[in-house]
Coordinates of C-alpha atoms in Angstrom, one line a residue:
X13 CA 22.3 -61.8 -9.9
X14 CA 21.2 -60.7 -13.7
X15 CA 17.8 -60.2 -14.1
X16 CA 16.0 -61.4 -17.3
X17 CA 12.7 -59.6 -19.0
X18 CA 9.8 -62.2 -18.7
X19 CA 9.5 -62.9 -22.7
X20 CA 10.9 -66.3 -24.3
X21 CA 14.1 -64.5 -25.2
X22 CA 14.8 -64.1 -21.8
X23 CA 14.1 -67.4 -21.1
X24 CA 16.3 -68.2 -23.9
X25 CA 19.4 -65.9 -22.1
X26 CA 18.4 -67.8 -18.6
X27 CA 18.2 -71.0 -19.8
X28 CA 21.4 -70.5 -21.5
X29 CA 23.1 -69.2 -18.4
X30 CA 22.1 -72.0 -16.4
X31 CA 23.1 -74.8 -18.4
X32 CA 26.6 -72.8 -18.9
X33 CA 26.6 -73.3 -14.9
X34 CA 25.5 -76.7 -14.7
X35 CA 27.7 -78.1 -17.0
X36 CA 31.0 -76.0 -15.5
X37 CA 33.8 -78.2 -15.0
X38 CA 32.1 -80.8 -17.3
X39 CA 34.9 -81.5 -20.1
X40 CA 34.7 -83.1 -23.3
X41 CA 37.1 -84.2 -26.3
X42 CA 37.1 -83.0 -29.2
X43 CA 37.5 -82.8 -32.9
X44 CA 41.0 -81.2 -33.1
X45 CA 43.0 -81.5 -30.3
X46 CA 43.7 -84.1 -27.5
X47 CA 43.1 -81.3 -25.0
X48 CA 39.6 -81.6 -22.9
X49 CA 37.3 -78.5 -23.1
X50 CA 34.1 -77.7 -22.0
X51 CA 30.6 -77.5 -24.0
X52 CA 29.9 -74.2 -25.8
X53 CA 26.1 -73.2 -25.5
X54 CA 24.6 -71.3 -28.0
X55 CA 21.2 -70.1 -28.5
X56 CA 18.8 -71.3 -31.3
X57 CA 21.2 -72.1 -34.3
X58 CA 25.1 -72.8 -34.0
X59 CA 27.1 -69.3 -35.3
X60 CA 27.9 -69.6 -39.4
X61 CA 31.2 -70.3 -40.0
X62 CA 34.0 -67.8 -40.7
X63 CA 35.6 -67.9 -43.8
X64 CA 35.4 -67.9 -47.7
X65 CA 31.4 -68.7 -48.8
X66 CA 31.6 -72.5 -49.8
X67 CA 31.3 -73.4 -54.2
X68 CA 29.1 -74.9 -55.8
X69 CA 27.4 -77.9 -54.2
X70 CA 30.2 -77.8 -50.8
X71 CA 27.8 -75.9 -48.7
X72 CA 25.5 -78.7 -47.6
X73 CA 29.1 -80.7 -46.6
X74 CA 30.8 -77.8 -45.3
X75 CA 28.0 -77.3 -43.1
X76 CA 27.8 -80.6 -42.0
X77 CA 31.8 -80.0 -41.3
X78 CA 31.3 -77.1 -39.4
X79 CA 28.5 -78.8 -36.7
X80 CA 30.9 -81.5 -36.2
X81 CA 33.8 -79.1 -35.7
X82 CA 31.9 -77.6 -33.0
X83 CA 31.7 -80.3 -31.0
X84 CA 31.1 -80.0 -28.1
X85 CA 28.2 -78.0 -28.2
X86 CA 25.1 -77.4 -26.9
X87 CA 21.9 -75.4 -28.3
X88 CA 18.8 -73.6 -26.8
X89 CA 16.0 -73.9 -28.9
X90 CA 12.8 -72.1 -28.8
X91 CA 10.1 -74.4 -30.5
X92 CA 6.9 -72.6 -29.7
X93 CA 4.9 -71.3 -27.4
X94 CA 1.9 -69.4 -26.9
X95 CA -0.7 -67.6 -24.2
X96 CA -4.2 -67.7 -23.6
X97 CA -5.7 -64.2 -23.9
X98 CA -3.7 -61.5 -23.5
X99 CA -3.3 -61.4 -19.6
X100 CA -2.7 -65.2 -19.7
X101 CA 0.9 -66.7 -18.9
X102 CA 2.8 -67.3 -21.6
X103 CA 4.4 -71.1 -22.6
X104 CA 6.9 -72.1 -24.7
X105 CA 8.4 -75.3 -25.4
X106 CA 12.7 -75.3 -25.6
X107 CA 14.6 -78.1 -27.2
X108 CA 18.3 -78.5 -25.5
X109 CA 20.0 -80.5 -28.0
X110 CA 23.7 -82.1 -27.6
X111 CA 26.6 -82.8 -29.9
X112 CA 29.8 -84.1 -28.3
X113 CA 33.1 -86.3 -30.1
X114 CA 34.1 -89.4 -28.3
X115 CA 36.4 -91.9 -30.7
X116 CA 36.8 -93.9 -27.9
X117 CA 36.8 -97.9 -29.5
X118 CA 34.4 -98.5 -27.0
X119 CA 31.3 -96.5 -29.0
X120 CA 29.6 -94.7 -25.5
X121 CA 29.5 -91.1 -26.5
X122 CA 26.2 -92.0 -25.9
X123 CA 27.0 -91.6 -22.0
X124 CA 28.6 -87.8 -22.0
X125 CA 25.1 -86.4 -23.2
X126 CA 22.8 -88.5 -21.0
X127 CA 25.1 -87.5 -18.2
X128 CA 24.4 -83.6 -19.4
X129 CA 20.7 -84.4 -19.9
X130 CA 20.4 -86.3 -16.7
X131 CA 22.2 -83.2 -15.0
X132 CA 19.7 -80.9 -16.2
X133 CA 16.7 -83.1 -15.6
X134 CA 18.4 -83.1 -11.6
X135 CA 18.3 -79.3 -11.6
X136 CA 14.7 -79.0 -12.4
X137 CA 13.4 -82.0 -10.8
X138 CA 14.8 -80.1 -7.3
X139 CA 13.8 -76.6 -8.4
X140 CA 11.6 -76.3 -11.5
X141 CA 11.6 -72.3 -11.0
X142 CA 14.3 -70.3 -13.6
X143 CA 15.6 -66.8 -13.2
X144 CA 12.5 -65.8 -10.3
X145 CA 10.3 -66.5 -12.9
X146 CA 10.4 -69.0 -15.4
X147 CA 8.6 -72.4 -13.9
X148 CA 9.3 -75.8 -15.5
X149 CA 6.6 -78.6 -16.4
X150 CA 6.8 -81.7 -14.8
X151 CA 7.2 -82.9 -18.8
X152 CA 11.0 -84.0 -19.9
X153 CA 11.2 -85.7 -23.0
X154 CA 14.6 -86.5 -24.6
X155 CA 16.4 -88.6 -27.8
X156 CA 19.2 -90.2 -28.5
X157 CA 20.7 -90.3 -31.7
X158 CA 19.2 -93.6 -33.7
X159 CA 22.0 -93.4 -36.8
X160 CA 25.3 -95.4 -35.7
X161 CA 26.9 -94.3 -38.6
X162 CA 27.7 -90.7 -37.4
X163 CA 30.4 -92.4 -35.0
X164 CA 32.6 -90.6 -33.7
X165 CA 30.1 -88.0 -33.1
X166 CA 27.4 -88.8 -31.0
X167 CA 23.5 -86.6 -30.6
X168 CA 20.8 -86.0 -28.0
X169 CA 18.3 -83.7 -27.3
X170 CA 16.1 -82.8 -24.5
X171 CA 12.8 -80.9 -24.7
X172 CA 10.7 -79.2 -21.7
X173 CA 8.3 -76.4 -21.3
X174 CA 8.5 -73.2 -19.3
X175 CA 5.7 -70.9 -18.3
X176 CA 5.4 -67.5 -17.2
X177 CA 4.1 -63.9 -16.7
X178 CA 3.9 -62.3 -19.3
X179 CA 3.6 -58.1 -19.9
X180 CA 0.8 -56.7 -17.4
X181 CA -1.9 -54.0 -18.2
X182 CA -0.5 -50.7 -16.8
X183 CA -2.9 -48.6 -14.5
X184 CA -2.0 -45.0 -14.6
X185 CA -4.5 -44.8 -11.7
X186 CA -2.4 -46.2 -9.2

């Protein structure tokens, strides 16, 4: 079993393993290609694309190219967090958010990310406890995309929050 440090990167790195495990053998179209694959999880932004930079007044279209490439993906997000005091646990609020490709007539892409959000809400409703030591609140929150225009490429997001330890006062006297 991997063992993670008790700091929100290493919630980041178990968060992102988990996910990778629940959603194993979960596969989704996508952009190019009739083949199925599975979701790609990355942690806090999507990678920057390979390739020549982008000319004058592309980027903000080539960017919005590449997240739709990627698809389908998923991202861990740390928000924010915080501790009381110094010896206090340590919080921080994680986004998962969802991009999948489904052009489908029928317009439910909708339904692959609830089914990914509703499989991680499952986890944690059984065992809110990451890693040995990252617990989850009883809080989920999550969103659908609103726009229907972004057809066939459909958004969600999910948003929790995780405490735990932090770093402990050493005592050379022990």
């Amino acid at each position: 079993m991997r063992t993670y440090g008790k700091t929100p990167l290493g919630l980041q790195d178990a968060l992102k393993d988990e996910v990778e495990m629940l959603l194993d053998g979960m596969l989704f179209k996508q952009p190019k290609g009739k083949e199925l694959v599975p979701m790609k999880v990355y942690r806090q932004l999507l990678p920057i694309p390979e390739g020549p930079a982008p000319e004058n007044g592309e980027e903000e279209e080539e960017e919005e190219e590449d997240i739709l490439a990627r698809c389908p993906w998923a991202l861990i997000r740390i928000n924010e967090g915080g501790m009381d005091g110094i010896k206090g646990k340590q919080e921080a609020v994680v986004t998962i958010g969802f991009g999948v490709y489904d052009d489908s007539a029928d317009n439910q892409g909708h339904r692959a990310i609830m089914s990914v959000i509703e499989c991680i809400y499952e986890r944690f409703a059984k065992n809110p406890i990451l890693a040995n030591g990252f617990t989850c609140s009883e809080e989920f929150r999550y969103a659908l995309q609103e726009d229907t225009g972004l057809f066939p490429y459909f958004f969600g997001a999910l948003t929790t929050e995780f405490s735990f330890s932090g770093f402990r006062r050493e005592n050379n006297l022990i």
